[in-house]
């Protein structure tokens, strides 16, 4: 009675307790396995139902292993932040989970969810890593409680930790390095043995290559890298890919074992057992393909366990009784089994969850691949020795075998030479392709220059056309008025030379002037002359601005006033504004800058034309578009800010705008080289160009150009 009472009391305490995760000032990475509370319902529940149920139990393992469950499993954990960092990250280092949903409380204690998992495209994740990473915004000296929902068709494991961002990225980089080394081993083994297969035609190498390839895909698939890099937009395939690859790997391993160990002759009964295992893997593969992943996974898992024990036993038996090469096979599978045991003990909490236990399977797999490769090489040596013994019994057989070996060597050398020749031809083709690419790039740069020249021509035509039209439109009425004046002078001269009395002459002249409206004629001539003068002056100003701008091919450093360069650029770009876009200029007092003025003018034109395009795209023919140009100096650098209120750009687009050939314009409207050339021009001046943009609000380019051109830096 007392025993059952104590069990009941401790059960109630465990049921109602709630562990608190305290992230201290010195905390870098905190495993939360033993501090999360777990709830496994017997049916699917909503978030509100889970919160109200309250049937959470504190986990007893650093890495909770909850087995296979058809329903979602819920976790609850509380975090108190006593560190200096207000931004913490939750990492769940198990990419094989189908659904992972974190419920985060806001300031009013209402919960919002962030959903991830294999069922979603990889690119929809906030952080582009195979592991699931969530933001935990816990202010300093605050406490928040989170809920986590997990669902999977395979075994559900929760290796979760709370990290500082810098620490997490460092650990993830280490994991990437380890996986990269493993992948390198896989690629080397595949290529090396595939080459030998094509050279000698032994199917053992082909089975080994298939086994290594799909084992590698399985291992990196378990770590989530195949989903990240190979099929990020096919979550339906990702859900079953690791199991499919494991089935193919198991079939290839059995085929390789049968061929390598020669079980058909040395162990006939074991050969039948291996064939049955191949059939079970095919059944599991079929179930996964038709959508029954859970049943297929269970069959695959059980079959893999039986395969490991069976192959290990068969290789040991053959090693003892017959083949010396079987020792490599036995040792290799022993290493793999050891790694698998360490990996499983880690999942079940017997061993700690760290890089060694987490990557024990990959390490064991890499060692196993190498040992099997050594076994294949040793197998060749053994066969060679057997042939030599047989050759000693008969001179005829010895000579025949010698001839066969020579032919094989010649064939192998011929194949090597053929492959070398093919590689040389491929290298030559690549060089030709590279040269064509360089020529194409040069042509595109010239195309960009011609586009700029076309823009310059359009600006000149637009700017000069108005004052010239003003002059030409005044010439005809001025000519008409001057001809009337000449006629009036002739008439007045005729009246003055007549014999009429003076009073009569004055009267006739006055009447004639009134008839011509002489006073208005004089005013009109003056007005027309004034208009012609203004048009000529405006044309002269435009020509002066164009002389400042059109220095695109100057290769000499000069001291230049960048305010004048911006003004001359606005003369060219004025036609892009369509009289709808307002330009706000705030020029500071700038020192003369040692630079290539024409190339900087080209940069200004590229940015301003892009700004006008973005504003035009947002506002169309409506008013409201603005472009502001601000220049300042701190004595050592010039800062030029060109800001618009156009369409703006998202983060992904901002990362790409300086890449060659990237453009958001329609086909034919841009080459995608303008900003790339601008970026290189600013870098040539040892300056810097940055961009700040918000979608729907606008974009700001900030140019920082040193006053003194540093030749060494270039």
XYZ file of C-alpha atoms in Angstrom:
714
model
C 0.000 0.000 0.000
C 2.767 2.445 0.947
C 4.701 1.583 -2.209
C 1.729 2.230 -4.484
C 0.918 5.447 -2.607
C 4.476 6.751 -3.135
C 4.352 5.826 -6.808
C 1.058 7.683 -7.137
C 2.410 10.787 -5.345
C 5.605 10.920 -7.420
C 3.533 10.389 -10.563
C 1.332 13.374 -9.665
C 4.407 15.515 -8.979
C 5.966 14.538 -12.284
C 2.651 15.131 -14.030
C 2.242 18.659 -12.706
C 5.865 19.792 -12.700
C 7.117 22.085 -15.358
C 10.850 22.307 -16.040
C 12.332 25.707 -16.720
C 15.209 26.216 -19.195
C 17.455 29.007 -17.940
C 19.747 30.503 -20.594
C 22.502 32.257 -18.600
C 25.068 34.870 -19.560
C 27.652 32.137 -20.157
C 25.234 29.882 -22.004
C 26.251 29.107 -25.578
C 24.252 25.940 -26.354
C 21.734 24.407 -23.984
C 20.248 20.950 -24.650
C 16.597 20.984 -23.604
C 15.829 17.266 -23.855
C 15.384 16.698 -20.128
C 13.553 19.983 -19.652
C 10.759 19.585 -22.182
C 7.353 18.212 -21.322
C 5.836 15.581 -23.605
C 2.218 14.820 -24.445
C 1.328 11.855 -26.707
C -2.430 11.910 -27.442
C -4.217 8.937 -28.937
C -5.759 11.138 -31.630
C -5.083 14.389 -33.452
C -5.785 17.420 -31.228
C -5.937 21.141 -31.918
C -3.661 23.590 -30.144
C -6.437 24.819 -27.853
C -7.311 21.239 -26.890
C -3.680 20.507 -26.074
C -3.332 23.635 -23.938
C -6.488 22.803 -21.999
C -5.616 19.126 -21.511
C -2.465 19.823 -19.484
C -1.362 16.170 -19.621
C 2.321 16.869 -20.122
C 5.089 14.782 -18.546
C 8.688 15.943 -18.169
C 11.088 14.046 -20.452
C 13.731 11.891 -18.790
C 16.162 11.760 -21.736
C 18.569 14.274 -23.224
C 17.242 13.253 -26.647
C 13.636 12.029 -26.345
C 12.948 9.006 -28.562
C 9.202 8.547 -28.951
C 9.170 5.769 -31.522
C 6.652 5.640 -34.369
C 3.332 7.392 -33.848
C 0.437 7.970 -36.295
C -0.587 11.141 -34.412
C 1.156 14.409 -33.643
C 3.282 14.530 -30.488
C 3.289 17.729 -28.447
C 6.099 19.278 -26.414
C 6.057 22.182 -24.003
C 9.073 24.067 -22.651
C 9.710 27.279 -20.761
C 12.758 29.498 -21.337
C 14.130 32.165 -18.991
C 16.702 34.395 -20.692
C 19.421 35.600 -18.312
C 21.953 36.260 -21.066
C 22.854 39.488 -22.824
C 21.457 38.275 -26.145
C 17.752 38.895 -26.749
C 17.698 36.685 -29.811
C 17.949 32.946 -29.219
C 17.510 30.132 -31.710
C 15.829 26.760 -31.222
C 17.497 23.982 -33.225
C 15.890 20.594 -33.842
C 18.681 18.499 -35.334
C 16.517 15.778 -36.902
C 15.605 16.632 -40.516
C 13.423 13.518 -41.066
C 10.373 14.991 -39.283
C 7.405 15.480 -41.617
C 5.764 18.307 -39.673
C 7.339 20.651 -37.108
C 5.207 23.499 -35.761
C 6.303 25.930 -33.026
C 3.690 27.989 -31.147
C 5.213 31.247 -29.880
C 3.539 33.613 -27.380
C 3.338 37.337 -28.133
C 3.202 40.269 -25.696
C -0.498 39.648 -24.986
C 0.145 35.904 -24.435
C -1.591 34.934 -27.669
C 0.148 32.214 -29.645
C 1.152 32.295 -33.275
C 2.643 29.319 -35.100
C 5.614 28.816 -37.391
C 5.295 25.691 -39.549
C 8.131 23.683 -41.126
C 8.783 20.104 -42.132
C 9.448 17.748 -44.996
C 5.935 18.357 -46.307
C 6.861 21.951 -47.281
C 9.274 23.209 -49.927
C 12.721 23.713 -48.448
C 12.936 27.333 -49.646
C 10.003 28.299 -47.402
C 12.162 27.896 -44.303
C 13.372 31.011 -42.533
C 16.889 29.602 -42.211
C 18.170 27.563 -45.145
C 19.654 24.665 -43.151
C 18.666 20.970 -43.057
C 17.947 21.182 -39.327
C 14.821 23.013 -38.206
C 15.722 26.414 -36.733
C 13.206 28.740 -35.054
C 13.569 32.255 -33.660
C 13.020 32.534 -29.893
C 12.637 36.226 -29.102
C 12.917 36.171 -25.315
C 13.876 39.581 -23.891
C 16.508 39.718 -21.192
C 15.258 38.564 -17.762
C 11.952 37.400 -19.290
C 10.335 33.989 -19.375
C 8.242 32.495 -22.174
C 6.508 29.150 -22.599
C 6.458 27.506 -26.029
C 4.544 24.585 -27.517
C 5.992 22.333 -30.202
C 4.041 19.906 -32.412
C 5.906 17.127 -34.246
C 4.618 14.488 -36.621
C 6.510 11.927 -38.660
C 6.037 8.690 -40.538
C 9.340 7.372 -39.227
C 10.809 7.171 -35.756
C 10.334 10.473 -33.898
C 13.447 11.779 -32.140
C 13.894 15.245 -30.610
C 17.547 16.386 -30.399
C 16.652 19.975 -29.452
C 18.808 22.802 -28.106
C 18.668 26.548 -27.486
C 21.582 28.472 -28.948
C 23.078 31.842 -29.494
C 23.130 32.558 -33.250
C 26.943 32.700 -33.521
C 27.354 29.401 -31.679
C 24.703 27.683 -33.786
C 26.207 28.829 -37.102
C 29.634 27.631 -35.907
C 28.262 24.181 -35.025
C 26.369 23.959 -38.305
C 29.518 24.842 -40.240
C 31.318 22.014 -38.436
C 28.499 19.623 -39.360
C 28.696 20.793 -42.979
C 32.440 20.129 -42.954
C 31.990 16.605 -41.554
C 29.278 15.782 -44.076
C 31.424 17.251 -46.862
C 34.314 14.956 -45.899
C 31.962 11.968 -45.860
C 30.523 12.952 -49.228
C 34.044 13.268 -50.601
C 34.826 9.716 -49.471
C 31.630 8.479 -51.149
C 32.423 10.251 -54.429
C 36.005 8.956 -54.458
C 34.888 5.382 -53.782
C 32.169 5.575 -56.449
C 34.393 7.049 -59.157
C 37.372 4.829 -58.382
C 35.442 1.546 -58.355
C 33.232 2.586 -61.267
C 36.405 3.138 -63.251
C 37.671 -0.320 -62.274
C 34.291 -1.845 -63.192
C 34.500 -0.395 -66.700
C 38.079 -1.616 -66.880
C 37.676 -5.206 -65.665
C 33.935 -5.808 -66.065
C 33.544 -7.490 -62.645
C 29.949 -7.004 -61.439
C 31.155 -6.931 -57.830
C 32.392 -3.408 -58.484
C 29.056 -2.388 -59.996
C 27.117 -3.711 -56.982
C 29.628 -2.021 -54.687
C 29.261 1.300 -56.557
C 25.453 1.167 -56.322
C 25.681 0.258 -52.635
C 28.116 3.074 -51.826
C 26.161 5.625 -53.872
C 22.795 4.926 -52.269
C 24.281 4.473 -48.811
C 25.816 7.919 -49.189
C 22.498 9.359 -50.394
C 20.756 7.727 -47.449
C 23.224 9.130 -44.914
C 23.212 12.685 -46.268
C 19.452 12.358 -46.760
C 19.067 11.568 -43.043
C 20.987 14.790 -42.378
C 18.659 16.664 -44.754
C 21.230 17.716 -47.358
C 19.541 15.957 -50.281
C 16.372 17.953 -49.612
C 18.369 21.176 -49.406
C 20.422 20.769 -52.566
C 18.875 18.134 -54.848
C 15.054 18.406 -54.692
C 14.073 21.372 -52.460
C 10.774 21.838 -54.322
C 9.627 18.191 -54.093
C 8.668 17.548 -50.470
C 6.493 14.565 -51.443
C 9.611 12.782 -52.704
C 11.719 13.923 -49.744
C 9.293 12.266 -47.308
C 10.077 8.840 -48.748
C 13.511 9.341 -50.374
C 15.624 8.191 -47.409
C 13.605 4.954 -47.079
C 13.715 4.328 -50.846
C 17.475 4.849 -50.934
C 17.915 2.610 -47.896
C 15.988 -0.167 -49.697
C 18.120 0.200 -52.845
C 21.267 0.287 -50.713
C 20.166 -2.891 -48.909
C 19.463 -4.706 -52.184
C 22.838 -3.630 -53.605
C 24.589 -4.716 -50.364
C 23.023 -8.178 -50.607
C 23.907 -8.519 -54.301
C 27.471 -7.415 -53.519
C 27.720 -9.869 -50.596
C 26.489 -12.742 -52.754
C 28.959 -11.940 -55.503
C 31.942 -11.057 -53.288
C 31.543 -13.964 -50.852
C 30.458 -16.389 -53.591
C 27.620 -17.602 -51.350
C 26.045 -19.616 -54.171
C 28.921 -22.096 -53.952
C 30.415 -21.567 -50.487
C 27.154 -21.107 -48.500
C 24.081 -22.233 -50.512
C 21.620 -22.035 -47.593
C 22.804 -18.550 -46.685
C 22.445 -17.606 -50.339
C 18.725 -18.500 -50.154
C 18.343 -16.369 -47.004
C 19.982 -13.432 -48.776
C 17.558 -13.819 -51.706
C 14.620 -13.714 -49.256
C 15.984 -10.495 -47.774
C 16.205 -9.009 -51.274
C 12.527 -9.871 -51.730
C 11.629 -8.163 -48.437
C 13.454 -5.004 -49.522
C 11.529 -5.058 -52.817
C 8.266 -5.355 -50.853
C 9.250 -2.394 -48.669
C 10.235 -0.388 -51.773
C 6.869 -1.132 -53.426
C 4.898 -0.135 -50.310
C 6.748 3.183 -50.110
C 6.135 3.915 -53.807
C 2.378 3.335 -53.472
C 2.207 5.648 -50.452
C 2.294 3.269 -47.490
C 5.439 4.781 -45.982
C 4.873 3.596 -42.406
C 4.526 -0.090 -43.348
C 7.409 0.193 -45.821
C 9.642 1.849 -43.218
C 8.939 -0.846 -40.639
C 9.677 -3.660 -43.097
C 12.846 -1.877 -44.269
C 14.011 -1.341 -40.691
C 13.460 -4.968 -39.656
C 15.002 -6.278 -42.888
C 18.066 -4.047 -42.436
C 18.591 -5.423 -38.936
C 18.308 -9.014 -40.173
C 20.594 -8.181 -43.128
C 23.332 -6.860 -40.833
C 23.278 -9.940 -38.592
C 22.993 -12.384 -41.495
C 25.761 -10.868 -43.613
C 28.016 -10.594 -40.575
C 27.449 -14.272 -39.742
C 27.913 -15.473 -43.317
C 31.113 -13.455 -43.819
C 32.532 -14.801 -40.549
C 31.738 -18.374 -41.543
C 33.308 -17.991 -44.994
C 36.301 -16.131 -43.519
C 36.991 -19.068 -41.193
C 36.428 -21.842 -43.725
C 37.292 -20.547 -47.168
C 38.107 -17.061 -48.422
C 40.765 -14.775 -47.004
C 39.119 -11.726 -48.613
C 36.074 -12.286 -46.440
C 38.005 -10.834 -43.488
C 37.688 -7.365 -45.008
C 33.982 -7.946 -45.447
C 33.601 -9.150 -41.854
C 35.634 -6.279 -40.388
C 33.803 -3.742 -42.561
C 30.365 -4.914 -41.445
C 31.569 -5.118 -37.837
C 32.611 -1.454 -38.022
C 29.267 -0.544 -39.612
C 27.367 -2.475 -36.943
C 29.386 -0.745 -34.214
C 28.591 2.653 -35.688
C 24.908 1.735 -35.963
C 24.826 0.576 -32.338
C 26.458 3.815 -31.158
C 23.979 5.778 -33.271
C 20.989 3.873 -31.833
C 22.265 4.088 -28.241
C 22.480 7.822 -28.739
C 18.850 7.891 -29.942
C 17.718 5.918 -26.896
C 19.620 8.116 -24.452
C 22.216 5.513 -23.394
C 25.053 7.560 -24.935
C 25.227 11.377 -24.989
C 24.108 13.270 -28.108
C 27.256 14.882 -29.553
C 29.144 15.116 -32.850
C 30.797 11.726 -32.273
C 27.566 9.811 -31.648
C 25.598 11.879 -34.166
C 28.063 11.149 -36.965
C 29.077 7.660 -35.836
C 26.982 6.111 -38.597
C 28.567 8.264 -41.274
C 32.074 7.606 -39.934
C 31.429 3.857 -39.740
C 29.933 3.906 -43.219
C 32.999 5.695 -44.628
C 35.366 3.193 -42.960
C 33.219 0.313 -44.190
C 33.358 1.642 -47.768
C 37.155 1.851 -47.613
C 37.505 -1.632 -46.128
C 35.208 -3.125 -48.755
C 37.268 -1.402 -51.417
C 40.400 -2.929 -49.898
C 38.599 -6.260 -49.918
C 37.910 -5.929 -53.618
C 41.561 -5.135 -54.235
C 42.650 -8.077 -52.070
C 40.216 -10.287 -53.916
C 41.995 -9.455 -57.151
C 45.345 -10.345 -55.562
C 44.018 -13.657 -54.298
C 42.653 -14.516 -57.708
C 46.001 -13.634 -59.188
C 47.816 -15.970 -56.778
C 45.409 -18.770 -57.551
C 46.083 -18.300 -61.224
C 49.833 -18.371 -60.602
C 49.519 -21.709 -58.721
C 47.472 -23.146 -61.555
C 50.016 -21.857 -64.060
C 52.797 -23.698 -62.239
C 51.075 -27.044 -62.861
C 51.008 -26.656 -66.586
C 53.359 -24.657 -68.789
C 50.719 -24.411 -71.457
C 48.194 -22.987 -69.022
C 50.864 -20.655 -67.652
C 51.666 -19.265 -71.107
C 47.984 -18.932 -71.930
C 47.324 -17.081 -68.717
C 50.344 -14.880 -69.344
C 48.962 -14.011 -72.748
C 45.548 -13.227 -71.240
C 47.138 -10.995 -68.602
C 49.131 -9.123 -71.251
C 45.984 -8.612 -73.305
C 44.118 -7.387 -70.261
C 46.940 -4.975 -69.459
C 46.958 -3.693 -73.023
C 43.178 -3.353 -72.947
C 43.305 -1.515 -69.636
C 46.056 0.783 -70.896
C 44.093 1.360 -74.091
C 40.988 2.248 -72.104
C 43.041 4.586 -69.904
C 44.465 6.245 -73.008
C 41.011 6.512 -74.524
C 39.676 8.108 -71.369
C 42.676 10.450 -71.277
C 42.064 11.392 -74.903
C 38.384 11.977 -74.186
C 39.303 14.158 -71.215
C 41.736 16.130 -73.383
C 39.057 16.676 -76.017
C 36.589 17.706 -73.314
C 39.156 20.118 -71.894
C 39.712 21.596 -75.360
C 35.968 21.996 -75.847
C 35.712 23.686 -72.452
C 38.492 26.110 -73.416
C 36.670 26.939 -76.648
C 33.424 27.405 -74.717
C 35.207 29.649 -72.202
C 36.651 31.776 -74.994
C 33.196 32.055 -76.597
C 31.781 33.045 -73.212
C 34.407 35.761 -72.828
C 33.624 37.083 -76.303
C 29.904 37.007 -75.559
C 30.480 38.857 -72.288
C 32.575 41.475 -74.099
C 29.816 41.866 -76.692
C 27.234 42.289 -73.936
C 29.369 44.961 -72.252
C 29.613 46.754 -75.587
C 25.856 46.315 -75.934
C 25.400 47.976 -72.550
C 27.607 50.856 -73.716
C 25.522 51.193 -76.891
C 22.375 51.151 -74.772
C 23.846 53.961 -72.674
C 24.779 55.797 -75.880
C 21.209 55.384 -77.073
C 19.951 56.744 -73.764
C 22.391 59.649 -74.100
C 21.166 60.332 -77.652
C 17.544 60.253 -76.507
C 18.370 62.681 -73.703
C 20.173 65.046 -76.097
C 17.302 64.938 -78.596
C 14.737 65.571 -75.868
C 16.614 68.367 -74.110
C 17.786 70.277 -77.215
C 14.533 69.799 -79.103
C 12.489 72.158 -76.886
C 14.769 75.272 -77.079
C 15.494 74.642 -80.778
C 11.744 74.386 -81.474
C 11.325 77.635 -79.572
C 13.918 79.309 -81.811
C 12.566 77.856 -85.066
C 8.983 78.728 -84.167
C 9.995 82.409 -83.623
C 11.955 82.729 -86.868
C 8.951 82.795 -89.216
C 6.929 85.504 -87.376
C 10.147 87.517 -86.874
C 10.872 87.340 -90.596
C 7.327 88.447 -91.326
C 7.526 91.390 -88.900
C 10.920 92.511 -90.266
C 9.573 92.438 -93.826
C 6.656 94.628 -92.646
C 9.166 96.986 -91.018
C 11.181 97.200 -94.224
C 7.973 97.982 -96.162
C 7.086 100.629 -93.584
C 10.522 102.246 -93.929
C 10.149 102.379 -97.709
C 6.674 103.955 -97.400
C 7.847 106.499 -94.823
C 10.839 107.315 -97.030
C 8.516 107.820 -99.988
C 6.262 110.179 -97.979
C 9.288 112.062 -96.651
C 10.698 112.606 -100.130
C 7.377 113.928 -101.531
C 6.635 117.673 -102.062
C 3.660 117.682 -99.680
C 3.613 120.074 -96.780
C 5.193 118.936 -93.519
C 1.858 118.654 -91.727
C 0.503 116.525 -94.564
C 3.608 114.263 -94.422
C 3.235 113.845 -90.668
C -0.446 113.016 -91.019
C 0.190 110.359 -93.696
C 3.021 108.777 -91.697
C 0.861 108.673 -88.570
C -2.055 107.143 -90.445
C 0.258 104.542 -92.005
C 1.731 103.606 -88.622
C -1.749 103.266 -87.149
C -2.723 101.145 -90.087
C 0.282 98.826 -89.440
C -0.191 98.929 -85.634
C 3.463 99.919 -85.493
C 3.728 99.974 -81.688
C 2.484 96.386 -81.337
C 4.814 95.347 -84.181
C 7.785 96.747 -82.269
C 6.776 94.935 -79.070
C 6.290 91.673 -80.938
C 9.738 91.880 -82.594
C 11.378 92.469 -79.227
C 9.448 89.528 -77.726
C 10.464 87.218 -80.586
C 14.119 88.245 -80.310
C 14.008 87.650 -76.547
C 12.586 84.127 -77.098
C 15.281 83.305 -79.644
C 17.945 84.514 -77.206
C 16.531 82.391 -74.373
C 16.401 79.293 -76.618
C 20.002 79.844 -77.701
C 21.134 80.290 -74.070
C 19.297 77.109 -73.000
C 20.892 75.190 -75.873
C 24.309 76.449 -74.801
C 23.675 75.291 -71.206
C 22.616 71.842 -72.434
C 25.696 71.550 -74.639
C 27.846 72.531 -71.645
C 26.192 69.817 -69.520
C 26.672 67.260 -72.288
C 30.360 68.152 -72.528
C 30.651 67.355 -68.805
C 28.751 64.063 -69.127
C 30.047 62.599 -72.390
C 33.477 61.463 -71.174
C 32.724 57.736 -71.022
C 35.977 56.564 -72.625
C 38.405 58.811 -70.767
C 41.134 56.714 -69.167
C 43.009 59.516 -67.379
C 42.457 60.416 -63.763
C 41.119 63.944 -63.313
C 39.879 66.082 -60.511
C 36.177 66.628 -60.990
C 33.194 68.168 -59.222
C 30.715 65.326 -58.747
C 27.861 67.813 -58.274
C 28.504 68.980 -61.849
C 28.593 65.353 -62.967
C 25.187 64.714 -61.362
C 23.767 67.865 -62.979
C 25.051 66.843 -66.408
C 23.606 63.358 -65.866
C 20.198 64.854 -65.031
C 20.335 66.721 -68.369
C 20.596 63.351 -70.147
C 18.115 61.564 -67.865
C 15.533 64.368 -67.915
C 13.570 62.686 -70.702
C 13.065 59.631 -68.457
C 11.090 61.693 -65.932
C 8.132 62.300 -68.296
C 7.346 65.542 -66.476
C 5.695 63.354 -63.813
C 8.593 62.538 -61.497
C 9.793 65.201 -59.082
C 13.567 65.411 -58.566
C 14.731 66.758 -55.180
C 18.370 67.876 -55.157
C 20.331 68.535 -51.972
C 23.912 69.136 -53.031
C 26.542 69.664 -50.356
C 29.819 71.541 -50.627
C 32.091 68.868 -52.151
C 35.852 68.935 -52.726
C 37.205 68.009 -56.140
C 37.517 64.228 -56.441
C 40.353 62.431 -58.232
C 38.469 60.016 -60.476
C 37.408 58.950 -63.947
C 34.559 61.460 -64.367
C 32.929 59.911 -67.419
C 32.748 56.460 -65.838
C 31.165 57.917 -62.682
C 28.645 59.780 -64.840
C 27.760 56.404 -66.356
C 27.190 55.014 -62.835
C 24.912 57.972 -61.978
C 22.948 57.479 -65.217
C 22.483 53.724 -64.586
C 21.156 54.253 -61.054
C 18.940 57.241 -61.954
C 17.464 55.436 -64.989
C 16.697 52.382 -62.801
C 15.090 54.668 -60.224
C 12.951 56.325 -62.917
C 11.945 52.874 -64.203
C 10.920 51.722 -60.701
C 8.922 54.915 -60.053
C 7.247 54.692 -63.476
C 6.369 51.031 -62.796
C 4.700 51.952 -59.500
C 2.913 55.202 -60.413
C 2.464 54.870 -64.185
C 1.044 58.114 -65.584
C -0.039 59.326 -62.141
C 1.824 61.908 -60.103
C 3.529 61.225 -56.788
C 6.832 59.781 -57.998
C 9.965 61.261 -56.452
C 13.724 60.870 -56.841
C 16.007 62.573 -54.317
C 19.748 63.132 -54.827
C 21.852 64.085 -51.806
C 25.615 64.690 -51.701
C 27.771 65.118 -48.593
C 31.443 64.853 -47.656
C 33.438 64.086 -44.514
C 36.682 65.389 -46.016
C 38.052 61.969 -46.999
C 35.035 60.511 -48.785
C 32.139 61.701 -50.910
C 28.710 60.222 -50.124
C 26.035 60.261 -52.832
C 22.543 59.030 -51.954
C 20.042 58.414 -54.771
C 16.644 57.478 -53.382
C 13.304 56.779 -55.082
C 9.815 55.835 -53.954
C 9.339 53.178 -56.621
C 8.466 49.500 -56.391
C 11.377 48.536 -54.114
C 13.081 45.136 -53.854
C 12.955 42.147 -51.535
C 16.032 40.696 -49.808
C 16.598 38.003 -52.417
C 16.584 40.537 -55.250
C 18.967 42.851 -53.360
C 21.508 40.028 -53.156
C 21.427 39.559 -56.933
C 21.221 43.084 -58.397
C 24.975 43.435 -58.852
C 25.321 40.040 -60.552
C 25.989 40.187 -64.312
C 22.928 39.656 -66.521
C 20.445 39.873 -63.628
C 17.534 42.159 -64.492
C 13.903 42.590 -63.501
C 13.021 44.401 -66.718
C 11.147 42.850 -69.603
C 13.054 41.178 -72.440
C 14.602 43.866 -74.623
C 14.417 46.578 -71.980
C 17.717 45.838 -70.231
C 20.845 43.686 -70.482
C 21.350 43.189 -66.743
C 24.857 44.642 -66.931
C 24.206 48.245 -65.840
C 24.489 47.762 -62.087
C 27.229 45.139 -62.496
C 29.335 47.647 -64.443
C 28.451 50.350 -61.902
C 29.561 48.091 -59.025
C 32.903 47.368 -60.707
C 33.400 51.074 -61.518
C 32.893 52.086 -57.867
C 35.223 49.279 -56.735
C 37.792 50.535 -59.258
C 37.624 53.884 -57.462
C 38.226 52.010 -54.150
C 34.745 53.021 -53.079
C 31.689 51.157 -51.924
C 28.095 50.873 -53.114
C 25.271 49.700 -50.863
C 21.545 49.384 -51.342
C 18.624 49.693 -48.929
C 15.199 48.754 -50.211
C 11.731 47.879 -48.993
C 9.168 46.275 -51.339
C 6.416 48.759 -52.196
C 8.220 51.726 -50.600
C 11.341 52.390 -52.655
C 15.091 51.957 -52.956
C 18.147 53.927 -51.853
C 21.634 53.557 -53.349
C 24.532 54.941 -51.295
C 27.819 55.571 -53.096
C 30.979 56.152 -51.048
C 33.905 57.443 -53.153
C 37.320 58.436 -51.726
C 38.434 61.989 -52.495
C 41.975 60.781 -53.295
C 42.362 57.864 -55.703
C 44.621 55.221 -54.110
C 46.572 53.600 -56.942
C 47.960 50.767 -54.761
C 44.458 49.627 -53.801
C 43.598 48.978 -57.441
